[in-house]
Amino acid sequence: MEHRKHAAKSHSHPVRERAVVVGGGVSGLLAAKELQAAGFQVSLYEAAATLGGCFSSHEVAGVVLDGGAESFATRSTAVADLAQELGLAANIVTPNPAGAWVWLPDGPVPLPRTGVLGIPSDLNAPEVRAALGASGVLRAALDAKMPATIGTTEAVSSVADLVRARMGKRVLERLVAPVVGGVHSADPELLDVDMVAPGLRAGIREHGSLAAAVAAQRAGGSKPGSAVGGLVGGMHTLVTALVKALVAAGVELHTSHRIKAIYRGEELAAGKHDGATSLPWQLDWEHGTERGVATAQVLVVATDGPTAVTLLGAELPQLRPFAPATGPDIRLVTLVVDVPELDSAPRGTGILVAPGVPGIKAKALTHATSKWAWLADSTGPGTHVLRLSYGRAGVKASDAVRLSAATPTEEDLVPTALADASTLLGLEITEADLLGSDIVRWRGALPFAAVGHQAKMAQVQALASEVPGLALTGGWLSGNGLAAVVAGTQRTMKALIESSAKV
Ligand SMILES: Cc1cc2nc3c(=O)[nH]c(=O)nc-3n(C[C@H](O)[C@H](O)[C@H](O)COP(=O)(O)OP(=O)(O)OC[C@H]3O[C@@H](n4cnc5c(N)ncnc54)[C@H](O)[C@@H]3O)c2cc1C
């Protein structure tokens, strides 16, 4: 699929400068939108055949589903505001309030519904008591009695350090590790709390305890009571709307165009210009066997982190030490099955698996037709969509699903998923029940925010901001998730547009 349209409208920006965006995930599309609105003539280059990056779609057994991301965090109004702007406000939905489950080494229990990253806000909730036991609840309750300084000092902290210090080991192992593994494909021991739960440590200082900080975050979203939202039709419809708006505004969208190299124009080397912003960026692109060069005054790199650092290596070698590690190798196995017993949603909206549970290879199962009413309406009773995810980063080898030599390959992951789904949902689901399946592989798409990541990324942004006409954006900088990416990209674009206007 390729979209091309040339700009022909008048804009408010006095000089109609060219801007190029590299990467057509949500951050790149949004960057293009902001630049176009500020009056730039924008071209976007995306390596893949389709736009949206992790917000992709696929068709399984005739049902169009999200291929990657399927919801958004509602802790801020960033996504809801964008959806509104794109005319999708009426399509925002909350998931089935039945909630999810967690599979612990001693079996399945309902997951507390009022948590952030699995951290509970209400220790008296029956699900919290069931998951932690009386001694676990007693230890967690110390959180309310300890000084707000614990876990909130200047020193950076892992999710695990914070939770262990304030609420104890059982909250960490039985609630937080399964959620963090499922959502971030990561070990909470290594994950930077400020990246994955922004504002949580500040919330402890403000509200006096971790539980109170979690409660405040849960109440602060656009839809109180629900931590996530979705869109009727799937989250990929946001990309469709964004792309439509960009095409209508005259942004040039080049799919299947991989950027191979980025450098400043000849004039820089020849010293012909002294105003740095007038020096063009040059980008070598590849489209099948075709090659070409794009030129622009303003450049936004919105790819994954390792690609961004490599592409800018020649112009900004100072970035090299900040190259992030490649994210984990994740596979999503989608099964569309004809199993009427699943109409009763035995595990609510799905189930997260604690690390180290023997016999289950999946880290999470989403019962999509239970989670989203619009999807159940479209498949009808008896037909169900199950999505199982495989692959964690930063976990001990013994806990990991080995996706290398000894791992299930794409071919044998479907039987593995059927076996895991049967165990997790407590009823036998066999190949005979399958209406269709698909495996989507996400390699490196969920960057891993190790402790200290936020500080490092601030340095990256500072380095980039010193280069006139350059901005970097994307999940590796702002944190994973649509809410973080939308807010981060809007912030970065505002700064870029303001600095471009000053020159
Ligand atoms: C499996 C999975 C499930 C997720 N689920 C959720 C969820 O439910 N809710 C949520 O909020 N978040 C979720 N996330 C996270 C969220 O999807 C990401 O944080 C967000 O989409 C990142 O957007 P991005 O634009 O920064 O990066 P990406 O979406 O990765 O886009 C980067 C784009 O750059 C392109 N590119 C790379 N190199 C080049 C090059 N050289 N030239 C041109 N183009 C290039 C890539 O092809 C890609 O399209 C999920 C992520 C994954 C992987």
Coordinates of C-alpha atoms and ligand atoms in Angstrom, one line a residue:
M1 CA 0.0 0.0 0.0
E2 CA 1.4 3.4 -0.8
H3 CA -0.1 6.8 -0.3
R4 CA 1.2 9.7 -2.2
K5 CA -0.4 13.1 -2.4
H6 CA 1.3 16.4 -3.1
A7 CA 0.6 19.5 -1.0
A8 CA -1.3 22.1 -2.8
K9 CA -2.9 24.2 0.0
S10 CA -1.8 27.4 1.5
H11 CA -0.3 27.4 5.0
S12 CA 0.3 29.9 7.7
H13 CA 4.0 29.3 8.0
P14 CA 5.9 32.2 6.3
V15 CA 8.5 30.0 4.6
R16 CA 7.3 26.7 3.3
E17 CA 10.2 24.6 4.4
R18 CA 10.4 20.9 3.7
A19 CA 10.4 18.4 6.5
V20 CA 11.1 14.7 6.3
V21 CA 9.9 12.2 8.9
V22 CA 11.6 8.8 9.0
G23 CA 9.3 6.0 10.3
G24 CA 5.6 5.7 9.9
G25 CA 4.6 4.3 13.3
V26 CA 2.2 6.4 15.4
S27 CA 5.1 8.7 16.5
G28 CA 6.1 9.4 12.9
L29 CA 2.5 9.9 11.7
L30 CA 1.9 12.3 14.6
A31 CA 5.1 14.1 14.0
A32 CA 4.1 14.6 10.3
K33 CA 0.7 15.9 11.4
E34 CA 2.2 18.5 13.8
L35 CA 4.8 19.6 11.2
Q36 CA 2.1 19.9 8.5
A37 CA -0.1 21.9 10.8
A38 CA 2.9 24.3 11.5
G39 CA 3.2 24.9 7.8
F40 CA 5.9 22.6 6.7
Q41 CA 5.7 20.6 3.5
V42 CA 6.1 17.1 4.9
S43 CA 7.2 13.8 3.4
L44 CA 7.2 10.6 5.5
Y45 CA 9.2 7.5 4.7
E46 CA 8.2 4.1 6.1
A47 CA 10.2 0.9 5.5
A48 CA 7.2 -1.4 5.8
A49 CA 4.5 -1.8 3.2
T50 CA 1.9 -0.4 5.7
L51 CA 1.8 2.5 8.1
G52 CA 1.2 2.4 11.9
G53 CA 4.2 0.3 13.1
C54 CA 3.1 -1.5 16.2
F55 CA -0.5 -0.4 15.6
S56 CA -1.1 -2.8 12.7
S57 CA -4.0 -5.0 11.7
H58 CA -4.5 -8.5 10.3
E59 CA -7.3 -10.6 9.2
V60 CA -7.9 -14.0 10.9
A61 CA -10.8 -16.2 9.9
G62 CA -12.4 -13.2 8.2
V63 CA -12.2 -11.0 11.3
V64 CA -10.1 -7.8 11.1
L65 CA -8.1 -7.6 14.3
D66 CA -5.3 -5.5 15.8
G67 CA -2.0 -7.2 15.0
G68 CA 0.0 -5.5 17.7
A69 CA -1.2 -2.9 20.2
E70 CA -4.9 -3.2 21.1
S71 CA -5.6 -0.6 23.8
F72 CA -4.3 2.6 25.3
A73 CA -3.6 3.8 28.8
T74 CA -6.1 6.3 30.1
R75 CA -3.9 7.8 32.9
S76 CA -3.8 11.0 30.7
T77 CA -6.2 12.4 28.1
A78 CA -3.5 12.4 25.4
V79 CA -5.0 9.6 23.4
A80 CA -8.7 10.5 23.9
D81 CA -7.9 14.1 22.8
L82 CA -6.2 12.8 19.6
A83 CA -9.1 10.4 19.0
Q84 CA -11.5 13.3 19.3
E85 CA -9.5 15.4 16.9
L86 CA -9.7 12.6 14.4
G87 CA -13.4 12.2 14.8
L88 CA -13.2 9.0 16.7
A89 CA -14.4 10.2 20.1
A90 CA -17.6 8.3 19.9
N91 CA -15.7 5.0 19.2
I92 CA -13.8 5.1 22.5
V93 CA -14.8 2.2 24.7
T94 CA -13.7 0.7 28.0
P95 CA -13.0 -3.0 28.3
N96 CA -15.3 -5.5 30.0
P97 CA -15.1 -4.6 33.7
A98 CA -14.9 -8.3 34.6
G99 CA -11.2 -7.8 34.7
A100 CA -8.3 -10.2 34.2
W101 CA -6.8 -13.1 36.1
V102 CA -3.2 -14.0 37.1
W103 CA -1.8 -17.5 37.0
L104 CA 0.5 -17.9 40.0
P105 CA 2.7 -20.9 40.7
D106 CA -0.2 -22.2 43.0
G107 CA -2.9 -21.6 40.4
P108 CA -5.2 -18.8 39.0
V109 CA -6.6 -15.9 41.0
P110 CA -8.5 -12.8 39.8
L111 CA -6.2 -9.8 39.3
P112 CA -6.9 -6.8 41.5
R113 CA -8.9 -4.3 39.3
T114 CA -7.7 -1.1 40.9
G115 CA -4.0 -1.4 40.3
V116 CA -1.2 0.2 38.2
L117 CA 1.4 -2.3 36.9
G118 CA -0.3 -4.8 39.3
I119 CA 0.4 -2.6 42.3
P120 CA -2.9 -2.6 44.3
S121 CA -4.5 0.6 45.6
D122 CA -7.0 -1.2 47.9
L123 CA -5.5 -3.9 50.1
N124 CA -9.0 -4.8 51.4
A125 CA -10.2 -5.9 48.0
P126 CA -11.0 -9.6 48.0
E127 CA -8.8 -10.3 44.9
V128 CA -5.9 -8.6 46.7
R129 CA -6.4 -10.8 49.8
A130 CA -6.7 -13.9 47.6
A131 CA -3.5 -13.2 45.7
L132 CA -1.4 -12.1 48.7
G133 CA -2.8 -14.0 51.7
A134 CA -3.1 -12.5 55.1
S135 CA 0.7 -12.1 55.8
G136 CA 1.2 -10.5 52.3
V137 CA -1.6 -8.0 53.0
L138 CA -0.2 -7.2 56.4
R139 CA 3.3 -6.5 54.9
A140 CA 1.8 -4.4 52.1
A141 CA -0.2 -2.3 54.6
L142 CA 3.1 -1.1 56.0
D143 CA 3.3 1.1 52.9
A144 CA 0.7 3.5 54.5
K145 CA 2.8 3.8 57.7
M146 CA 6.2 4.4 56.3
P147 CA 7.7 7.8 55.4
A148 CA 6.9 9.1 51.9
T149 CA 10.7 9.4 51.3
I150 CA 11.0 5.6 51.0
G151 CA 11.3 4.8 47.3
T152 CA 11.1 8.5 46.2
T153 CA 14.7 9.7 46.7
E154 CA 16.6 11.1 43.8
A155 CA 18.2 7.7 43.0
V156 CA 16.6 6.0 40.1
S157 CA 14.7 2.9 41.0
S158 CA 13.6 -0.3 39.4
V159 CA 9.9 -1.2 39.6
A160 CA 11.0 -4.2 41.8
D161 CA 13.0 -2.0 44.3
L162 CA 10.1 0.4 44.7
V163 CA 7.5 -2.3 45.2
R164 CA 9.6 -4.4 47.5
A165 CA 10.6 -1.5 49.7
R166 CA 7.0 -0.2 50.1
M167 CA 4.7 -3.2 49.8
G168 CA 7.0 -6.3 50.1
K169 CA 8.0 -9.3 48.1
R170 CA 4.6 -11.0 47.7
V171 CA 3.1 -7.9 45.9
L172 CA 6.1 -7.9 43.7
E173 CA 6.2 -11.6 42.8
R174 CA 2.5 -12.4 42.8
L175 CA 1.0 -9.2 41.3
V176 CA 3.6 -6.9 39.7
A177 CA 5.9 -9.5 38.0
P178 CA 3.1 -11.1 36.0
V179 CA 1.6 -7.7 34.9
V180 CA 5.0 -6.2 34.0
G181 CA 5.9 -9.4 32.1
G182 CA 2.7 -9.4 30.2
V183 CA 2.6 -5.7 29.3
H184 CA 6.3 -4.8 29.0
S185 CA 7.8 -8.2 28.3
A186 CA 10.3 -7.4 31.0
D187 CA 11.5 -8.3 34.5
P188 CA 10.5 -5.7 37.1
E189 CA 14.0 -6.0 38.7
L190 CA 15.5 -4.3 35.6
L191 CA 12.7 -1.9 34.6
D192 CA 12.9 1.8 35.2
V193 CA 9.9 2.8 37.3
D194 CA 9.9 6.3 36.1
M195 CA 9.6 5.1 32.4
V196 CA 6.8 2.6 32.9
A197 CA 4.8 4.4 35.6
P198 CA 5.6 8.1 35.1
G199 CA 4.5 10.2 38.1
L200 CA 4.1 7.3 40.5
R201 CA 7.1 8.2 42.7
A202 CA 6.0 11.8 42.7
G203 CA 2.5 10.6 43.7
I204 CA 3.9 8.8 46.8
R205 CA 5.4 12.1 47.9
E206 CA 2.1 13.9 47.2
H207 CA -0.3 11.4 48.6
G208 CA 1.8 9.7 51.3
S209 CA 1.8 6.1 50.2
L210 CA 2.3 3.9 47.1
A211 CA -1.3 2.6 47.4
A212 CA -2.6 6.2 47.5
A213 CA -0.4 7.2 44.5
V214 CA -1.9 4.3 42.5
A215 CA -5.4 5.2 43.5
A216 CA -4.8 8.8 42.4
Q217 CA -3.4 7.7 39.1
R218 CA -6.4 5.4 38.5
A219 CA -8.8 8.3 39.3
G220 CA -7.0 10.8 37.2
G221 CA -7.6 9.3 33.8
S222 CA -10.2 10.3 31.2
K223 CA -12.3 7.3 32.2
P224 CA -12.1 6.9 36.0
G225 CA -12.1 3.3 37.1
S226 CA -10.6 1.9 33.9
A227 CA -6.9 1.9 33.3
V228 CA -7.2 1.3 29.6
G229 CA -9.5 2.2 26.7
G230 CA -9.9 0.9 23.2
L231 CA -11.6 1.9 20.0
V232 CA -14.6 0.1 18.3
G233 CA -13.1 -1.6 15.3
G234 CA -9.7 -1.9 16.9
M235 CA -6.8 0.5 17.7
H236 CA -5.6 0.3 14.1
T237 CA -8.6 2.5 13.1
L238 CA -6.7 5.4 14.8
V239 CA -3.9 4.9 12.3
T240 CA -6.4 4.7 9.4
A241 CA -7.9 8.0 10.6
L242 CA -4.5 9.6 11.1
V243 CA -3.4 8.6 7.6
K244 CA -6.6 9.9 6.1
A245 CA -6.1 13.2 7.7
L246 CA -2.5 13.4 6.6
V247 CA -3.3 12.5 3.0
A248 CA -6.1 15.1 3.0
A249 CA -3.7 17.7 4.3
G250 CA -1.2 17.0 1.5
V251 CA 1.5 15.1 3.4
E252 CA 3.5 12.8 1.1
L253 CA 3.5 9.3 2.6
H254 CA 6.0 6.8 1.1
T255 CA 5.5 3.3 2.2
S256 CA 8.0 0.5 1.4
H257 CA 10.7 3.2 1.4
R258 CA 13.6 2.3 3.8
I259 CA 15.9 5.1 4.7
K260 CA 19.5 3.8 4.4
A261 CA 21.6 6.8 5.4
I262 CA 21.2 10.4 6.7
Y263 CA 23.7 13.2 6.2
R264 CA 23.8 16.9 5.9
G265 CA 23.9 18.5 2.4
E266 CA 27.1 19.2 0.4
E267 CA 27.0 22.8 1.4
L268 CA 27.9 21.9 5.0
A269 CA 31.1 20.2 4.0
A270 CA 32.0 23.0 1.6
G271 CA 31.3 25.5 4.3
K272 CA 29.0 27.5 2.0
H273 CA 26.4 28.3 4.6
D274 CA 26.7 29.8 8.0
G275 CA 23.0 29.6 9.0
A276 CA 22.9 25.9 9.9
T277 CA 19.1 25.5 9.5
S278 CA 19.4 26.4 5.8
L279 CA 21.6 23.4 5.3
P280 CA 19.6 20.5 3.9
W281 CA 19.4 17.1 5.4
Q282 CA 19.8 14.4 2.8
L283 CA 18.3 11.0 3.2
D284 CA 19.1 8.0 0.9
W285 CA 16.1 5.9 0.4
E286 CA 15.6 2.4 -1.1
H287 CA 12.3 1.2 -2.6
G288 CA 12.7 -2.3 -4.0
T289 CA 15.4 -1.9 -6.6
E290 CA 14.9 1.9 -6.8
R291 CA 17.2 4.3 -5.0
G292 CA 16.8 8.0 -4.4
V293 CA 17.6 11.0 -2.2
A294 CA 15.2 13.1 -0.1
T295 CA 16.1 16.6 0.9
A296 CA 14.7 18.7 3.7
Q297 CA 15.4 21.5 6.1
V298 CA 13.9 19.7 9.0
L299 CA 14.3 16.1 10.0
V300 CA 12.4 13.9 12.4
V301 CA 13.7 10.4 13.1
A302 CA 10.8 8.3 14.5
T303 CA 12.2 4.8 14.1
D304 CA 13.2 2.4 16.8
G305 CA 16.2 3.4 18.9
P306 CA 18.9 1.2 17.5
T307 CA 18.0 2.3 13.9
A308 CA 17.8 6.0 14.9
V309 CA 21.3 5.9 16.4
T310 CA 22.7 4.1 13.4
L311 CA 21.1 6.4 10.9
L312 CA 22.4 9.5 12.7
G313 CA 25.8 8.0 13.4
A314 CA 27.6 10.0 10.8
E315 CA 26.1 13.4 11.8
L316 CA 25.7 12.8 15.5
P317 CA 28.4 10.3 16.6
Q318 CA 27.8 11.5 20.2
L319 CA 24.6 9.5 20.2
R320 CA 26.4 6.1 19.7
P321 CA 27.0 5.4 23.4
F322 CA 23.2 5.9 24.0
A323 CA 22.1 3.2 21.5
P324 CA 19.5 1.2 23.4
A325 CA 19.5 -2.5 23.4
T326 CA 17.2 -4.2 20.9
G327 CA 13.8 -5.0 22.5
P328 CA 12.7 -8.6 23.1
D329 CA 11.5 -11.0 20.4
I330 CA 7.8 -11.3 21.0
R331 CA 5.3 -13.4 19.1
L332 CA 1.5 -13.0 19.3
V333 CA -0.5 -16.0 18.4
T334 CA -4.1 -15.2 17.5
L335 CA -6.5 -18.1 17.5
V336 CA -10.1 -17.7 16.3
V337 CA -12.0 -20.6 17.7
D338 CA -15.5 -22.0 17.8
V339 CA -15.9 -22.9 21.4
P340 CA -19.4 -21.9 22.8
E341 CA -18.2 -22.7 26.4
L342 CA -16.0 -19.6 26.2
D343 CA -19.2 -17.4 26.1
S344 CA -19.1 -17.5 29.9
A345 CA -15.6 -15.9 29.9
P346 CA -14.0 -18.2 32.4
R347 CA -11.0 -16.0 33.0
G348 CA -12.6 -12.6 32.4
T349 CA -10.7 -10.5 29.9
G350 CA -7.7 -12.8 30.0
I351 CA -4.9 -14.0 32.2
L352 CA -1.3 -13.1 32.9
V353 CA 1.2 -15.8 33.8
A354 CA 3.7 -15.2 36.6
P355 CA 7.3 -16.0 35.6
G356 CA 8.4 -19.5 36.4
V357 CA 5.0 -21.2 36.2
P358 CA 5.8 -24.7 35.0
G359 CA 4.0 -26.1 32.0
I360 CA 2.8 -22.8 30.5
K361 CA 4.9 -21.1 27.9
A362 CA 2.7 -18.1 27.2
K363 CA 3.2 -15.0 29.3
A364 CA -0.3 -13.8 28.7
L365 CA -3.6 -14.6 27.1
T366 CA -6.1 -12.0 26.1
H367 CA -9.7 -13.2 25.6
A368 CA -10.3 -10.5 23.1
T369 CA -14.0 -11.3 22.5
S370 CA -14.6 -11.1 26.3
K371 CA -12.5 -7.9 26.7
W372 CA -14.2 -5.9 23.9
A373 CA -18.0 -6.0 23.4
W374 CA -17.8 -4.6 19.9
L375 CA -15.6 -7.6 18.9
A376 CA -18.0 -10.2 20.4
D377 CA -20.8 -8.5 18.6
S378 CA -19.0 -8.8 15.3
T379 CA -18.0 -12.5 15.7
G380 CA -21.3 -13.6 17.3
P381 CA -21.9 -16.1 20.1
G382 CA -19.7 -19.2 20.3
T383 CA -16.8 -17.7 18.2
H384 CA -13.9 -16.4 20.2
V385 CA -10.7 -14.5 19.6
L386 CA -7.8 -15.5 21.9
R387 CA -4.4 -13.9 21.7
L388 CA -1.4 -15.5 23.4
S389 CA 1.9 -13.7 23.7
Y390 CA 5.3 -15.3 24.0
G391 CA 8.7 -13.8 24.9
R392 CA 10.0 -11.8 27.8
A393 CA 13.1 -9.7 28.0
G394 CA 15.5 -9.4 30.9
V395 CA 14.3 -12.5 32.7
K396 CA 16.5 -15.3 34.0
A397 CA 17.1 -17.9 31.3
S398 CA 15.2 -20.5 33.4
D399 CA 12.1 -18.3 33.3
A400 CA 12.2 -17.4 29.7
V401 CA 10.4 -19.0 26.9
R402 CA 13.3 -19.9 24.7
L403 CA 12.6 -18.5 21.3
S404 CA 15.9 -19.6 19.9
A405 CA 16.9 -23.1 18.8
A406 CA 14.9 -25.1 21.3
T407 CA 11.9 -22.8 20.9
P408 CA 8.7 -23.4 19.3
T409 CA 9.0 -22.2 15.7
E410 CA 6.2 -20.3 13.9
E411 CA 4.9 -23.7 12.7
D412 CA 4.6 -25.3 16.1
L413 CA 3.5 -22.3 18.1
V414 CA -0.1 -22.8 17.2
P415 CA -0.3 -26.2 18.9
T416 CA 1.6 -24.7 21.8
A417 CA -0.9 -21.8 22.0
L418 CA -3.8 -24.3 21.9
A419 CA -2.3 -26.3 24.7
D420 CA -1.6 -23.1 26.8
A421 CA -5.1 -21.7 26.1
S422 CA -6.6 -25.0 27.2
T423 CA -4.7 -24.9 30.5
L424 CA -5.3 -21.2 31.1
L425 CA -9.0 -21.2 30.3
G426 CA -9.7 -24.6 32.0
L427 CA -11.3 -26.3 29.0
E428 CA -9.9 -28.3 26.1
I429 CA -9.4 -26.3 22.9
T430 CA -8.1 -28.4 20.0
E431 CA -7.3 -27.9 16.4
A432 CA -10.8 -29.1 15.5
D433 CA -12.1 -25.9 17.1
L434 CA -9.8 -23.6 15.1
L435 CA -11.4 -21.3 12.5
G436 CA -8.2 -19.6 11.8
S437 CA -4.8 -18.6 13.3
D438 CA -2.0 -16.1 12.7
I439 CA 1.4 -15.5 14.3
V440 CA 2.7 -11.9 14.3
R441 CA 6.4 -11.5 15.2
W442 CA 7.5 -8.3 16.9
R443 CA 11.3 -8.2 17.0
G444 CA 12.8 -5.3 18.9
A445 CA 9.5 -3.3 18.8
L446 CA 9.0 -3.0 22.5
P447 CA 12.2 -1.3 23.7
F448 CA 13.4 -2.2 27.1
A449 CA 13.6 0.7 29.6
A450 CA 16.3 -0.5 32.1
V451 CA 16.9 1.5 35.2
G452 CA 18.5 4.8 34.3
H453 CA 16.8 4.8 30.8
Q454 CA 14.9 7.9 31.5
A455 CA 18.0 9.9 32.4
K456 CA 19.9 8.5 29.3
M457 CA 17.0 9.4 27.0
A458 CA 16.9 13.0 28.4
Q459 CA 20.6 13.2 27.4
V460 CA 19.7 11.9 23.9
Q461 CA 17.0 14.6 23.6
A462 CA 19.4 17.2 24.8
L463 CA 22.1 16.2 22.2
A464 CA 19.5 16.2 19.4
S465 CA 18.1 19.5 20.4
E466 CA 21.5 21.1 19.9
V467 CA 21.3 20.2 16.2
P468 CA 19.2 22.7 14.3
G469 CA 16.3 21.2 12.4
L470 CA 16.5 17.8 14.1
A471 CA 14.2 16.0 16.4
L472 CA 14.0 12.4 17.6
T473 CA 10.8 10.8 18.8
G474 CA 9.3 7.3 19.5
G475 CA 8.6 4.7 22.1
W476 CA 12.3 4.2 22.9
L477 CA 12.5 7.9 24.1
S478 CA 9.1 8.6 25.6
G479 CA 8.3 5.1 27.0
N480 CA 6.3 2.3 25.5
G481 CA 2.6 2.8 24.9
L482 CA 0.4 5.0 22.9
A483 CA -0.3 7.5 25.7
A484 CA 3.4 8.0 26.3
V485 CA 4.2 8.2 22.6
V486 CA 1.5 10.7 21.8
A487 CA 2.4 13.0 24.6
G488 CA 6.2 12.6 24.0
T489 CA 5.9 13.3 20.2
Q490 CA 3.6 16.3 20.7
R491 CA 6.2 17.8 23.2
T492 CA 9.1 17.1 21.0
M493 CA 7.4 18.6 17.9
K494 CA 6.4 21.7 19.8
A495 CA 10.0 22.3 20.8
L496 CA 11.2 21.6 17.2
I497 CA 8.6 23.9 15.6
E498 CA 9.3 26.7 18.1
S499 CA 13.1 26.4 17.6
S500 CA 12.6 26.4 13.8
A501 CA 10.5 29.5 14.0
K502 CA 13.2 31.4 15.9
V503 CA 15.8 31.0 13.3
Ligands
LIG1 C1 3.2 -6.6 20.5 C2 3.0 -5.2 21.0 C3 1.8 -4.9 21.7 C4 1.6 -3.7 22.2 N1 0.5 -3.4 22.8 C5 0.2 -2.1 23.2 C6 -1.0 -1.7 23.7 O1 -2.0 -2.5 23.8 N2 -1.2 -0.4 24.1 C7 -0.3 0.5 24.0 O2 -0.5 1.7 24.3 N3 1.0 0.2 23.5 C8 1.2 -1.1 23.1 N4 2.4 -1.4 22.6 C9 3.5 -0.4 22.5 C10 3.2 0.6 21.4 O3 2.7 -0.1 20.3 C11 4.4 1.4 21.0 O4 5.0 2.0 22.1 C12 4.2 2.4 19.9 O5 3.4 1.9 18.9 C13 5.5 2.9 19.4 O6 5.3 3.7 18.3 P1 6.5 4.3 17.5 O7 6.0 5.1 16.4 O8 7.5 4.9 18.4 O9 7.3 3.0 16.9 P2 6.9 1.9 15.9 O10 5.5 1.6 15.9 O11 7.8 0.7 16.1 O12 7.2 2.5 14.5 C14 8.5 2.7 14.0 C15 8.4 2.6 12.5 O13 9.7 3.0 11.9 C16 9.9 2.2 10.8 N5 11.3 2.1 10.4 C17 12.3 1.5 11.1 N6 13.5 1.7 10.4 C18 13.2 2.5 9.3 C19 14.0 3.0 8.2 N7 15.3 2.8 8.2 N8 13.3 3.7 7.3 C20 12.0 3.9 7.3 N9 11.2 3.5 8.3 C21 11.8 2.7 9.3 C22 9.3 0.8 11.2 O14 9.0 0.0 10.1 C23 8.1 1.2 12.0 O15 6.9 1.3 11.2 C24 2.7 -2.7 22.1 C25 3.8 -3.0 21.4 C26 4.0 -4.3 20.8 C27 5.3 -4.6 20.1

